[in-house]
Coordinates of C-alpha atoms and ligand atoms in Angstrom, one line a residue:
X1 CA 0.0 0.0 0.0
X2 CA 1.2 3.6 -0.5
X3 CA 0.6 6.4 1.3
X4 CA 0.0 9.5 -0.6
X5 CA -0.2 13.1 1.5
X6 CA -1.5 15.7 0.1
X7 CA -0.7 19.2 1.2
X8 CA -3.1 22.3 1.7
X9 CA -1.5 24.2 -1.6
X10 CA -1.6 21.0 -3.9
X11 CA -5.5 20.9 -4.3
X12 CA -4.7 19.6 -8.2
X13 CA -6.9 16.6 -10.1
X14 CA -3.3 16.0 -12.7
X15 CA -1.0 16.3 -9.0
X16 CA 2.1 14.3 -9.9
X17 CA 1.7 11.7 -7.4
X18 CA -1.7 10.5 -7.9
X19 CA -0.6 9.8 -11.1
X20 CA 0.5 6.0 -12.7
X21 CA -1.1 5.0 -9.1
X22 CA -3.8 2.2 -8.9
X23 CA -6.5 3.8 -6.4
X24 CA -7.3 0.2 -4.7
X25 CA -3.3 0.5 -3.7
X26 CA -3.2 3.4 -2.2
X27 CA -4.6 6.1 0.4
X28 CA -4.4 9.6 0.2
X29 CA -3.5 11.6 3.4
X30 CA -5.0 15.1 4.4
X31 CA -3.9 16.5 7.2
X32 CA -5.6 20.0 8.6
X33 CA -2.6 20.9 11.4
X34 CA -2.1 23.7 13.8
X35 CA 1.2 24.4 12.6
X36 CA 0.4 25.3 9.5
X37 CA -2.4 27.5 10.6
X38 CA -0.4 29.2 13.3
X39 CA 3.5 29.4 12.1
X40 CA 2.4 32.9 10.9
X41 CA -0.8 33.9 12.0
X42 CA -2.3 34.3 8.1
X43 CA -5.2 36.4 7.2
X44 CA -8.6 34.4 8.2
X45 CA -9.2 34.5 4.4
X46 CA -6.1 32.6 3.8
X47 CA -6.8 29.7 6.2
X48 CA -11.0 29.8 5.4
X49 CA -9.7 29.0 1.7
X50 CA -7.0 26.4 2.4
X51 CA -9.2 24.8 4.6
X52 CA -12.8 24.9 2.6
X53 CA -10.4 23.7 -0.8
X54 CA -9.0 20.8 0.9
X55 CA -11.6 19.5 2.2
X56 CA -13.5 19.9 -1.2
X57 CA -10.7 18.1 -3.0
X58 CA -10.6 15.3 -0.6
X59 CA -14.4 14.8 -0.9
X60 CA -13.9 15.1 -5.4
X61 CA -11.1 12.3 -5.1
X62 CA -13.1 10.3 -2.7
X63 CA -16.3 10.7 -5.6
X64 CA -13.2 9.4 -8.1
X65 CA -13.0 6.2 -6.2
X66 CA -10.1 7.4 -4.1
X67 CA -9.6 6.5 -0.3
X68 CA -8.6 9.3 1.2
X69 CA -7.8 9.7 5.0
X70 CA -8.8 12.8 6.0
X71 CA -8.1 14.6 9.8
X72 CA -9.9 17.8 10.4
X73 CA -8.1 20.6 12.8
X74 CA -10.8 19.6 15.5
X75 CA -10.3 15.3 14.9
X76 CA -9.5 13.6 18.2
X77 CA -5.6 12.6 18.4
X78 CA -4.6 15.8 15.8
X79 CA -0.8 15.7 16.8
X80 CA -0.8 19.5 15.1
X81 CA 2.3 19.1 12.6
X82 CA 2.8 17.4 9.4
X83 CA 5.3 15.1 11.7
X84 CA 2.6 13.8 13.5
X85 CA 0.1 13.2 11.1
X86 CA 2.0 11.4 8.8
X87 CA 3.8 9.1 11.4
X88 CA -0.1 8.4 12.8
X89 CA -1.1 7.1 9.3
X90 CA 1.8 4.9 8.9
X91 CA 0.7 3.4 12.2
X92 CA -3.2 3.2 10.7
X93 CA -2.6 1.9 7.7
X94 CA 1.0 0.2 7.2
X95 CA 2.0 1.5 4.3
X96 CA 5.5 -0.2 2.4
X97 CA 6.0 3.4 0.8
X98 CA 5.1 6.9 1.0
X99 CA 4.8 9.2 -2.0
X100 CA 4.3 12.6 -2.4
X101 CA 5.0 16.2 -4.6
X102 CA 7.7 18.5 -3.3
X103 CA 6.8 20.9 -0.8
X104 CA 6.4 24.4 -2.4
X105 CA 8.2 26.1 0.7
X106 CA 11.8 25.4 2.1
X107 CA 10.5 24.7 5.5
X108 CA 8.6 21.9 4.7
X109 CA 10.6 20.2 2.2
X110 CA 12.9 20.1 5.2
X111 CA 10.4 18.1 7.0
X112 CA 9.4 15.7 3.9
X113 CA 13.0 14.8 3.7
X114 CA 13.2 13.3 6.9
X115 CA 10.2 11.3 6.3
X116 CA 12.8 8.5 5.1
X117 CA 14.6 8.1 7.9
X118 CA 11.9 8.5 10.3
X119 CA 9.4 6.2 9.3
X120 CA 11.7 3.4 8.2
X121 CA 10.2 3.7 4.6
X122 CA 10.9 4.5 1.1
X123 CA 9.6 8.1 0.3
X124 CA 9.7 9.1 -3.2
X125 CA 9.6 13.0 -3.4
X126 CA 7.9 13.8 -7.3
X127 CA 8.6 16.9 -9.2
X128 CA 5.9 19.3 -8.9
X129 CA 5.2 19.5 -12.6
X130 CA 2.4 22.0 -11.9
X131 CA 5.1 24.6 -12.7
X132 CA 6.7 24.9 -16.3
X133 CA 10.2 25.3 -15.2
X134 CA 11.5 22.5 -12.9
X135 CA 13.6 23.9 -10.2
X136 CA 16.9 22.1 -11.3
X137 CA 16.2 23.7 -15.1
X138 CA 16.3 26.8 -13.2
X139 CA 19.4 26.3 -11.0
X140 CA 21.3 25.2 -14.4
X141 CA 19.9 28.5 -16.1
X142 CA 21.0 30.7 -12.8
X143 CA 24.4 29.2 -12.4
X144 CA 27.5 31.2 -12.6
X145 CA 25.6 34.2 -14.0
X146 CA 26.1 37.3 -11.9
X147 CA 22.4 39.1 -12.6
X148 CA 19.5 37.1 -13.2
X149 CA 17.6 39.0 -15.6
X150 CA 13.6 38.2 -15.6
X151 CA 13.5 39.3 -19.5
X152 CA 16.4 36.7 -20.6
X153 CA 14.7 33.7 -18.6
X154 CA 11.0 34.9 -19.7
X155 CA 12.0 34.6 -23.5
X156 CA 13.6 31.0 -23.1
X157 CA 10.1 30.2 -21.6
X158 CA 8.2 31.3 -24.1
X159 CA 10.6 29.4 -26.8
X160 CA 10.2 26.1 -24.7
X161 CA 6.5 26.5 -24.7
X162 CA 5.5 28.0 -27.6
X163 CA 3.2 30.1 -26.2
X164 CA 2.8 33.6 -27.7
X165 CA 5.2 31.9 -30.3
X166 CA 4.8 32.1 -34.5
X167 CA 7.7 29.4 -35.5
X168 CA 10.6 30.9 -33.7
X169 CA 9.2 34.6 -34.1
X170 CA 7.3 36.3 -30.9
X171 CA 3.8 36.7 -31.5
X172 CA 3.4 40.3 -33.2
X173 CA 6.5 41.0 -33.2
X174 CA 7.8 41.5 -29.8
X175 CA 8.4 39.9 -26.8
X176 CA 7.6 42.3 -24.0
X177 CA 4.5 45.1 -24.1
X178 CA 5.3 46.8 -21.1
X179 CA 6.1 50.0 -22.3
X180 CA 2.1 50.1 -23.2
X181 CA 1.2 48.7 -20.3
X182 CA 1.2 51.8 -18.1
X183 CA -1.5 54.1 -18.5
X184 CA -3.1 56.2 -15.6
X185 CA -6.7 55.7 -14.9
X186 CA -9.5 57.0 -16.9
X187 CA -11.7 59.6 -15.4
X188 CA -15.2 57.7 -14.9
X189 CA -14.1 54.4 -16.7
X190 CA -16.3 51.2 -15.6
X191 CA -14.5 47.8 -13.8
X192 CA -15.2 44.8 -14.2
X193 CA -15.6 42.6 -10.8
X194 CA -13.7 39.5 -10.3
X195 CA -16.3 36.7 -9.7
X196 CA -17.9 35.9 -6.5
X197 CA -18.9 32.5 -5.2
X198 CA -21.2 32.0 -2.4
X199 CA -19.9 30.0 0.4
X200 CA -21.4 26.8 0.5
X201 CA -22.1 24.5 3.5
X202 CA -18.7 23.4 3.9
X203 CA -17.6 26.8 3.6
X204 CA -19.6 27.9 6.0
X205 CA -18.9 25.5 8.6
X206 CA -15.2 26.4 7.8
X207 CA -15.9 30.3 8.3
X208 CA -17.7 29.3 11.7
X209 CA -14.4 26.9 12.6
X210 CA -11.9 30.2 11.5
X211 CA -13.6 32.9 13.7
X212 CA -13.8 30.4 16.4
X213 CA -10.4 29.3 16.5
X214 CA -8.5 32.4 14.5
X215 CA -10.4 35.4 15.5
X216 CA -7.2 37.0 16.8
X217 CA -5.9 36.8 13.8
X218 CA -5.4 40.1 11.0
X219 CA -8.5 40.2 8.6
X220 CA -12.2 40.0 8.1
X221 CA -14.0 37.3 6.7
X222 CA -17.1 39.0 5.7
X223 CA -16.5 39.3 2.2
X224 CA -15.2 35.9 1.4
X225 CA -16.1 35.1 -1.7
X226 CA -13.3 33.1 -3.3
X227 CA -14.0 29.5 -5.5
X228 CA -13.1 27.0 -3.7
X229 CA -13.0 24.3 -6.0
X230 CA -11.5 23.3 -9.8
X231 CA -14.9 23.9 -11.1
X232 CA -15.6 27.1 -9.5
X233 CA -11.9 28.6 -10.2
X234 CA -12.3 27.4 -13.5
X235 CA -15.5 29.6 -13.7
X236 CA -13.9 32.6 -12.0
X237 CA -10.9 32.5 -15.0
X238 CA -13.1 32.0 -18.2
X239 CA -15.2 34.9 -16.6
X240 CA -12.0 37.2 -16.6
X241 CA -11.1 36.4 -19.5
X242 CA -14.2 37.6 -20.8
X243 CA -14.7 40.6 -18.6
X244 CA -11.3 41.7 -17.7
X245 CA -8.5 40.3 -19.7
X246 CA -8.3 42.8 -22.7
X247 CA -8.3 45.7 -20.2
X248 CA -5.9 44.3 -18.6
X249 CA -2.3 45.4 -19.6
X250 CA -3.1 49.0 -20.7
X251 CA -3.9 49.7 -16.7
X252 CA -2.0 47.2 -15.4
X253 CA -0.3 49.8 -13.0
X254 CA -3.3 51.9 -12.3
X255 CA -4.8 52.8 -9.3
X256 CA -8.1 53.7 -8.2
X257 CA -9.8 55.0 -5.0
X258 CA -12.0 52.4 -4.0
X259 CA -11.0 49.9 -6.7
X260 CA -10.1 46.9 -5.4
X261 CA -9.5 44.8 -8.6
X262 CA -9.7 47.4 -11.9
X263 CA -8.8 44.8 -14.5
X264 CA -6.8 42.5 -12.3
X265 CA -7.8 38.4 -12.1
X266 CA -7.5 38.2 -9.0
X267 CA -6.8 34.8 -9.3
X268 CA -3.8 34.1 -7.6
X269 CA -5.2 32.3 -4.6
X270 CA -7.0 29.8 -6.6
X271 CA -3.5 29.2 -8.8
X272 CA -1.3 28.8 -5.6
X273 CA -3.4 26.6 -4.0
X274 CA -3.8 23.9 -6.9
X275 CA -7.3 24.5 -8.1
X276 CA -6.0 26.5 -11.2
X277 CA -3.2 25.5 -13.4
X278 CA -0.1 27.8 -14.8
X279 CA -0.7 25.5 -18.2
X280 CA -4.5 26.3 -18.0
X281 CA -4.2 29.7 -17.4
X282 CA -2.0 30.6 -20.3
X283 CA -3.6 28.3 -22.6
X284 CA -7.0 30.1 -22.0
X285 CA -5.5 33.6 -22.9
X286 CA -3.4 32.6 -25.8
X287 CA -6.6 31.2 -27.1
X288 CA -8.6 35.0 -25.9
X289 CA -5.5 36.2 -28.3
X290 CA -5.3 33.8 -31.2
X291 CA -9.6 34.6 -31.5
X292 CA -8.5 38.2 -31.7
X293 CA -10.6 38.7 -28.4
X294 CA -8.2 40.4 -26.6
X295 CA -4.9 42.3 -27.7
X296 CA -1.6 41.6 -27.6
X297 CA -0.3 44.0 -25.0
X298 CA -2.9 42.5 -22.5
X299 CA -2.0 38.4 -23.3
X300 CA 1.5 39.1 -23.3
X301 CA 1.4 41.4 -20.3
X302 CA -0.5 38.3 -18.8
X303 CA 1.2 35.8 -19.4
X304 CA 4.5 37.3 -18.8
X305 CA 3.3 37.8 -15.0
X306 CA 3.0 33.7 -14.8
X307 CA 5.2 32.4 -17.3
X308 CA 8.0 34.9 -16.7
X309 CA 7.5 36.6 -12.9
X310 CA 6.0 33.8 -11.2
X311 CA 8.0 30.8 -12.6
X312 CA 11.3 33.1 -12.4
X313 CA 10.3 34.1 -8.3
X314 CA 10.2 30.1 -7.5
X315 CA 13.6 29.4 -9.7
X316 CA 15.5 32.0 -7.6
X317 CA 13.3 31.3 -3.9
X318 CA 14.9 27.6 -5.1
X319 CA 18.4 28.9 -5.9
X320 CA 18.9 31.3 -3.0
X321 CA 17.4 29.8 0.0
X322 CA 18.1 29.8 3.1
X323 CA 20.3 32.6 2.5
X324 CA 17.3 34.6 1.0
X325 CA 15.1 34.7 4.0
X326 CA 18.0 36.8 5.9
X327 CA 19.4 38.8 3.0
X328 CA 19.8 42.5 4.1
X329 CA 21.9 44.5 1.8
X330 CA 20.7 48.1 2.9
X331 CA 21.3 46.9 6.6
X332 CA 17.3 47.9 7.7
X333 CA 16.3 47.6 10.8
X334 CA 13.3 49.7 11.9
X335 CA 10.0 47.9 12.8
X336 CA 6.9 48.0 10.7
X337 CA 4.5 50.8 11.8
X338 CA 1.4 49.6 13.4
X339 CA -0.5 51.2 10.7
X340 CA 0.0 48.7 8.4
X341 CA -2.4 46.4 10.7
X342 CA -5.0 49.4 11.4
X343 CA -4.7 51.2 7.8
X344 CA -5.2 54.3 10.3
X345 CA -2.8 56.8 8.6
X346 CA -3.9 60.2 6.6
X347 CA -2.0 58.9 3.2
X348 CA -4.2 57.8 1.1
X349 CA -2.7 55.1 -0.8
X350 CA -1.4 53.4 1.9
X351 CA -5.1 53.4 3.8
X352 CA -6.2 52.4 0.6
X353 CA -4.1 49.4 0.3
X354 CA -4.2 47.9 3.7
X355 CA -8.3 47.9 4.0
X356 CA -8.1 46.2 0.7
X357 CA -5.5 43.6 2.4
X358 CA -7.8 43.8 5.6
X359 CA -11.3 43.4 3.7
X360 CA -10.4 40.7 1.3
X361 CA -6.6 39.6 1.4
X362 CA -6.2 41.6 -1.3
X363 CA -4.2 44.3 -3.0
X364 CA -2.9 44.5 -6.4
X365 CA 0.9 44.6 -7.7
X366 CA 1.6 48.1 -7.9
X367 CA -0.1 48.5 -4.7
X368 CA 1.7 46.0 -2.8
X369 CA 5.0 47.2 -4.6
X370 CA 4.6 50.9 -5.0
X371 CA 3.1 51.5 -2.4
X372 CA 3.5 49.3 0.5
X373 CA 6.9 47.7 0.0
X374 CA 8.0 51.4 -1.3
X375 CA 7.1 52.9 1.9
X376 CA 8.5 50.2 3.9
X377 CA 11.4 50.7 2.2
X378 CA 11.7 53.8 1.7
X379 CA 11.5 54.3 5.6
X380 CA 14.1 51.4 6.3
X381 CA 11.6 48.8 7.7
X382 CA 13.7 45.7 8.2
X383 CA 13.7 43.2 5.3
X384 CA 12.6 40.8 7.5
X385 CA 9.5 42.5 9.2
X386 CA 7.9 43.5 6.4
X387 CA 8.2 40.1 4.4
X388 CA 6.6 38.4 7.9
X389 CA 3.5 40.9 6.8
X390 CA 3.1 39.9 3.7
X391 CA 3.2 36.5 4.1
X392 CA 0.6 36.7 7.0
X393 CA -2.1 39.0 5.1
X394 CA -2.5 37.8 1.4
X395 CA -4.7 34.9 0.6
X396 CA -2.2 34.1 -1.9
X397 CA 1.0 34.4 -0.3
X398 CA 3.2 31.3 0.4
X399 CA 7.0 31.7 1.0
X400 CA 8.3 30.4 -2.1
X401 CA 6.6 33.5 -4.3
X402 CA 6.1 35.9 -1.6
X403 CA 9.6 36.1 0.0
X404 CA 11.5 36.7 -3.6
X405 CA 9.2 39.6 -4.7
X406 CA 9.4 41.4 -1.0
X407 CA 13.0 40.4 -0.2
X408 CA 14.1 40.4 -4.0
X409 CA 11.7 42.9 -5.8
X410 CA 10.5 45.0 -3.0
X411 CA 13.0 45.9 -0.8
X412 CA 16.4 45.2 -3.0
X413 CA 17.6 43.3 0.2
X414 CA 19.1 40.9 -1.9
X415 CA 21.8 43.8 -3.2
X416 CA 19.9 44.0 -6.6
X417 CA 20.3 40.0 -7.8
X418 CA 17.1 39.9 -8.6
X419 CA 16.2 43.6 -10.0
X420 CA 19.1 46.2 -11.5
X421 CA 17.8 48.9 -9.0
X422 CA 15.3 49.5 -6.1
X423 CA 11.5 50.3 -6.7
X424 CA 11.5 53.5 -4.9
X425 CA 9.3 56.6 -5.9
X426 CA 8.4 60.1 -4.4
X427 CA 4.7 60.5 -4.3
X428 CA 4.8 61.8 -7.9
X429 CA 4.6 58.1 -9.6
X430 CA 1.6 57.8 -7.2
X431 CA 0.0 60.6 -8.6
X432 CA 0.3 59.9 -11.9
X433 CA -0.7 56.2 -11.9
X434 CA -3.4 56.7 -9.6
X435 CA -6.5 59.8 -8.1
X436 CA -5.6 58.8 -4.8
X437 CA -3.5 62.1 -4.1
X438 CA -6.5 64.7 -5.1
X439 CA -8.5 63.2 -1.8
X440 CA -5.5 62.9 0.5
X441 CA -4.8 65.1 3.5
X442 CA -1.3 65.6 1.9
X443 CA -0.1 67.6 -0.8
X444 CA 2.2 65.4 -3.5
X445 CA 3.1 68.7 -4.8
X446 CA 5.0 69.8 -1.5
X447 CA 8.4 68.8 -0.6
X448 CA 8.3 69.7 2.8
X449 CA 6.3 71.4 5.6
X450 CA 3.4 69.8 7.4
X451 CA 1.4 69.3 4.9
X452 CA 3.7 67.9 2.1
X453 CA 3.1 64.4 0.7
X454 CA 5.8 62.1 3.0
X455 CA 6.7 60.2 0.1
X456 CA 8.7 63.4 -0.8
X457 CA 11.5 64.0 1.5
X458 CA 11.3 60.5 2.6
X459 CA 12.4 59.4 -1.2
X460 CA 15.3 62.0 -1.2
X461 CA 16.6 61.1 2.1
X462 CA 16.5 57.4 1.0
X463 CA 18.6 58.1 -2.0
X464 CA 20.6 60.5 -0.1
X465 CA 21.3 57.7 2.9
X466 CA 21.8 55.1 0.6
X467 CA 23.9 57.2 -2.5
X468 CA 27.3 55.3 -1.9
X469 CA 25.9 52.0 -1.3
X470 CA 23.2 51.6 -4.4
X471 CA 26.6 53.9 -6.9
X472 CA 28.4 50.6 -6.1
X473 CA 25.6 48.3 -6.5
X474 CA 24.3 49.3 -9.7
X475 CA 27.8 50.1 -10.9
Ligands
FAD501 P1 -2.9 39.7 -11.8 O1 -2.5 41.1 -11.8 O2 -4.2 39.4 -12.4 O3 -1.8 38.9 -12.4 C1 -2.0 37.6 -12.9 C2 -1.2 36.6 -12.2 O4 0.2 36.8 -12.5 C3 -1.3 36.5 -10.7 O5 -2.5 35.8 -10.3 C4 0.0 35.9 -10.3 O6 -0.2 34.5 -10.3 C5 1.0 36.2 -11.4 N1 1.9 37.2 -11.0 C6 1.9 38.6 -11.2 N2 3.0 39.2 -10.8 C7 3.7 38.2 -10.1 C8 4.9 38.3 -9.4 N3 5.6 39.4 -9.2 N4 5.3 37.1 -8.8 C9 4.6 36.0 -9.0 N5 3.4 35.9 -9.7 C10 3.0 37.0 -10.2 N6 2.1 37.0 -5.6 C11 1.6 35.8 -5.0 O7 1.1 35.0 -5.7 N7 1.8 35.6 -3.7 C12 2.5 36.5 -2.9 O8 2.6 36.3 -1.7 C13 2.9 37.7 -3.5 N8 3.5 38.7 -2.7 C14 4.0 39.9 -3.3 C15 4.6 40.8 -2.6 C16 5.1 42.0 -3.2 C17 5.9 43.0 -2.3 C18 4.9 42.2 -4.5 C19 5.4 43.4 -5.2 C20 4.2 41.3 -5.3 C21 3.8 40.1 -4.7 N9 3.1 39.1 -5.5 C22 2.7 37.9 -4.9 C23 2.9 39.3 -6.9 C24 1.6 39.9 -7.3 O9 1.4 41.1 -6.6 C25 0.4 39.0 -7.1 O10 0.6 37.8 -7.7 C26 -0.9 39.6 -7.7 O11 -1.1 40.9 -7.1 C27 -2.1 38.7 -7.4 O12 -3.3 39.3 -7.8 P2 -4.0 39.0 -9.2 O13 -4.3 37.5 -9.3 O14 -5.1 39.9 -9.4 O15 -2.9 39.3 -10.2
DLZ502 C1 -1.5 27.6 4.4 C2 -2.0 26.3 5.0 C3 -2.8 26.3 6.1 C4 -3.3 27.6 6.7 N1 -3.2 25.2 6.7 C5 -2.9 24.0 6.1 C6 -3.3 22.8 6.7 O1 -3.9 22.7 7.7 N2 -2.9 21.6 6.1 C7 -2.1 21.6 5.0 O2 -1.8 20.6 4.4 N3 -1.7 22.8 4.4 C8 -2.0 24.0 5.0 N4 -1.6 25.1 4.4 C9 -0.8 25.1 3.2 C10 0.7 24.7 3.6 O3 1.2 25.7 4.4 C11 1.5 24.5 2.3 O4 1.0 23.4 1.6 C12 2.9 24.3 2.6 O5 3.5 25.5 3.1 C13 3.7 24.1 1.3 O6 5.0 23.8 1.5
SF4_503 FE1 0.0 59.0 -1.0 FE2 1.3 61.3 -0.9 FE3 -0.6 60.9 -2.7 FE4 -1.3 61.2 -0.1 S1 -0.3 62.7 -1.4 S2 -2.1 59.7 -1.6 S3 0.5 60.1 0.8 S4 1.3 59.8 -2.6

């Protein structure tokens, strides 16, 4: 017999190590553990959809004709850790070998790797195939070069996959869009919505179980309305493809006061967790392109995000871990301000940003990069305090993508390995890419004085305090 776990973020039908399996041989493991829930104390969103998705999975493969084991948080014995779970199964049910998918984070890959010794058992660790670069692929691309440009690795993707591909010729032309990809918002324009599922009775119960057992922890559940299952992601992707997709890259970088979404999928959750695909999600907007439904700048500008950004964050959490989680090339050390768990500050964009990440685990890129991570940064929040934020408050964030883009991206901690120079901006680029600054109880035009937009003097002093230290970097 062989035992087959299944963690919370591999909630996937094609998952590698259900495959070439007879069902009558095996059992599949689930394990809902306090460790997980607790070793950062995540949004309530974030553990309401690991939770409700796992346990629709396991009830999907059980309808397949799997057997699947299945121990909820509240289950009498729950040992609390992936450790204990799995070493109570081997007792249940005798297994001769255990198989399952790399972990997506560091941590617990650590923990699968002791599994052999142990348990006494062969453990065979599959590639997760879910991605379209495997991680040693990566580390062969990454090695010995001294900058790891995102563009160079993003166009061998797109040759290896073919997608956006004519022969060996980019689709229209060129490779990258971006340059149209950053227009302001329109005065008045209309938004589409990202779609909204109502919570089912599994969902609910798994609300109930989260306020009971989380409700110190940072966010609201009230407007959880994520899918939960293949089927329903499925839904939510062919819907933004319709409503949002060829809006998309124009104002990609937008911003807009009381906007959550704009033209953003918002389906990030569903994709980390398993119920979407990388492969699926590509496919379906090369298709959106190759009907003439959308245009090029918006399929390219998507897929670039997960063929390129996404697959590319992975390959270098892979490459540069653990060294990654303690990287602090500007030497950073003050705490993160309280505000960022209230959103009670006069700026704007920033009280804009965390409600959005309060209300629904949610903020877009440029808000989580131009404005969050740039304050943070700009203020000299340690690397390592504001990474801890957002991985507890996004309902899609798991180590392996989150700590690249905060470490890496965000807060050039790595010493620019990852981006040529820092994403730091007075309150200017604000302005322009979004209308927050016209209701804000700061000036962007000011440079100093009481009432002058903080970004200001706070982007000068950074490059100022920093001048010697980013010349040699960038040199
Ligand atoms: P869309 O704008 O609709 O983009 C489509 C998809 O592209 C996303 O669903 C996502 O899967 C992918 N994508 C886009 N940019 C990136 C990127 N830089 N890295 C990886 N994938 C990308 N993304 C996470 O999935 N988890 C995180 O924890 C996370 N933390 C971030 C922290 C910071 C400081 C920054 C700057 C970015 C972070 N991102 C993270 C990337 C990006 O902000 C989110 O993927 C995106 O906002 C999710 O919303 P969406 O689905 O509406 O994205
Ligand atoms: C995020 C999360 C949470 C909140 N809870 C669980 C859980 O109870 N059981 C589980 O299998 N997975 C959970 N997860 C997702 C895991 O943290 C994720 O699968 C690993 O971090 C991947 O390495
Ligand atoms: Fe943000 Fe400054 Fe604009 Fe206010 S004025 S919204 S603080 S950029």
């Amino acid at each position: 017999m062989i035992l087959i776990p299944i963690l919370g973020d591999q909630c996937s039908h094609d998952l590698a190590s259900l495959r070439d399996v007879a069902k009558e041989e095996a059992v599949v493991l689930m394990m809902e553990v306090m460790e997980e829930t607790t070793y950062v104390k995540h949004h309530k969103a974030k553990i309401a959809l690991i939770l409700s998705a796992m346990r629709h999975f396991a009830a999907e493969l059980e309808g397949e004709g799997w057997t699947v084991d299945y121990v909820k948080l509240g289950a009498d014995g729950n040992s609390g850790s992936f450790d204990g779970e799995v070493e109570r199964a081997v007792h249940r049910h005798k297994p001769g070998r255990i198989r399952i998918v790399e972990a997506g984070e560091w941590r617990v890959q650590k923990v699968i790797e002791r599994w052999r010794h142990r348990f006494g058992l062969p453990v065979d660790i599959v590639e997760d195939d879910r991605f379209f670069c495997p991680i040693l692929d990566f580390q062969t691309w990454a090695q010995g070069r001294n900058t790891l440009v995102m563009e160079h690795f993003y166009r061998e993707m797109r040759r290896k996959t073919g997608l956006l591909m004519d022969g060996d010729e980019p689709a229209g032309g060129v490779w990258n869009c971006d340059k149209q990809n950053r227009r302001p918002p329109r005065k008045g324009a209309a938004y589409p919505h990202p779609m909204r599922f109502a919570p089912d009775a599994v969902t609910r119960e798994v609300l109930d179980l989260v306020e009971d057992r989380f409700g110190d922890h940072f966010g609201s559940l009230g407007e959880f309305h994520l899918p939960v299952t293949a089927g329903e992601a499925k839904r939510a992707l062919e819907h933004f493809v319709r409503t949002g997709l060829a809006d998309f890259g124009t104002w990609q970088d937008a911003m807009v006061e009381g906007e959550r979404f704009l033209f953003h999928s918002w389906l990030s959750p569903a994709l980390n967790c398993g119920l979407l695909t990388a492969t699926e999600l590509c496919a379906a907007v090369a298709e959106a392109y190759a009907a003439g439904d959308v245009p090029l700048n918006s399929a390219e500008g998507f897929i670039r995000q997960i063929l390129g950004w996404r697959e590319y964050m992975r390959g270098i959490y892979w490459f540069e871990m653990p060294e990654l989680g303690r990287a602090n090339a500007l030497r950073h050390d003050r705490p993160l301000p309280e505000f960022y768990w209230t959103g009670e500050t006069d700026m704007l964009c920033l009280h804009q940003a965390i409600t959005s990440t309060r209300d629904l685990a949610y903020a877009h890129h440029i808000e989580r990069l131009m404005v969050l991570g740039n304050f943070a940064l700009l203020t000299g929040v340690a690397p390592e305090a504001i990474s801890d934020w957002f991985l507890v408050v996004y309902a899609d964030a798991y180590e392996w993508v989150e700590l690249p883009n905060v470490v890496g991206m965000s807060q050039f901690a790595d010493g620019g390995r990852l981006g040529s120079k820092p994403y730091v901006s007075s309150g200017a680029y604000i302005d322009r890419m979004s209308n927050y600054c016209a209701n804000c109880r700061y000036d962007v035009k000011q440079k100093t004085g009481e009432d002058a937009c903080p970004f200001n003097a706070l982007y000068w002093d950074f490059l100022g305090r920093h001048e010697r230290r980013l010349r040699a970097i960038t040199a």
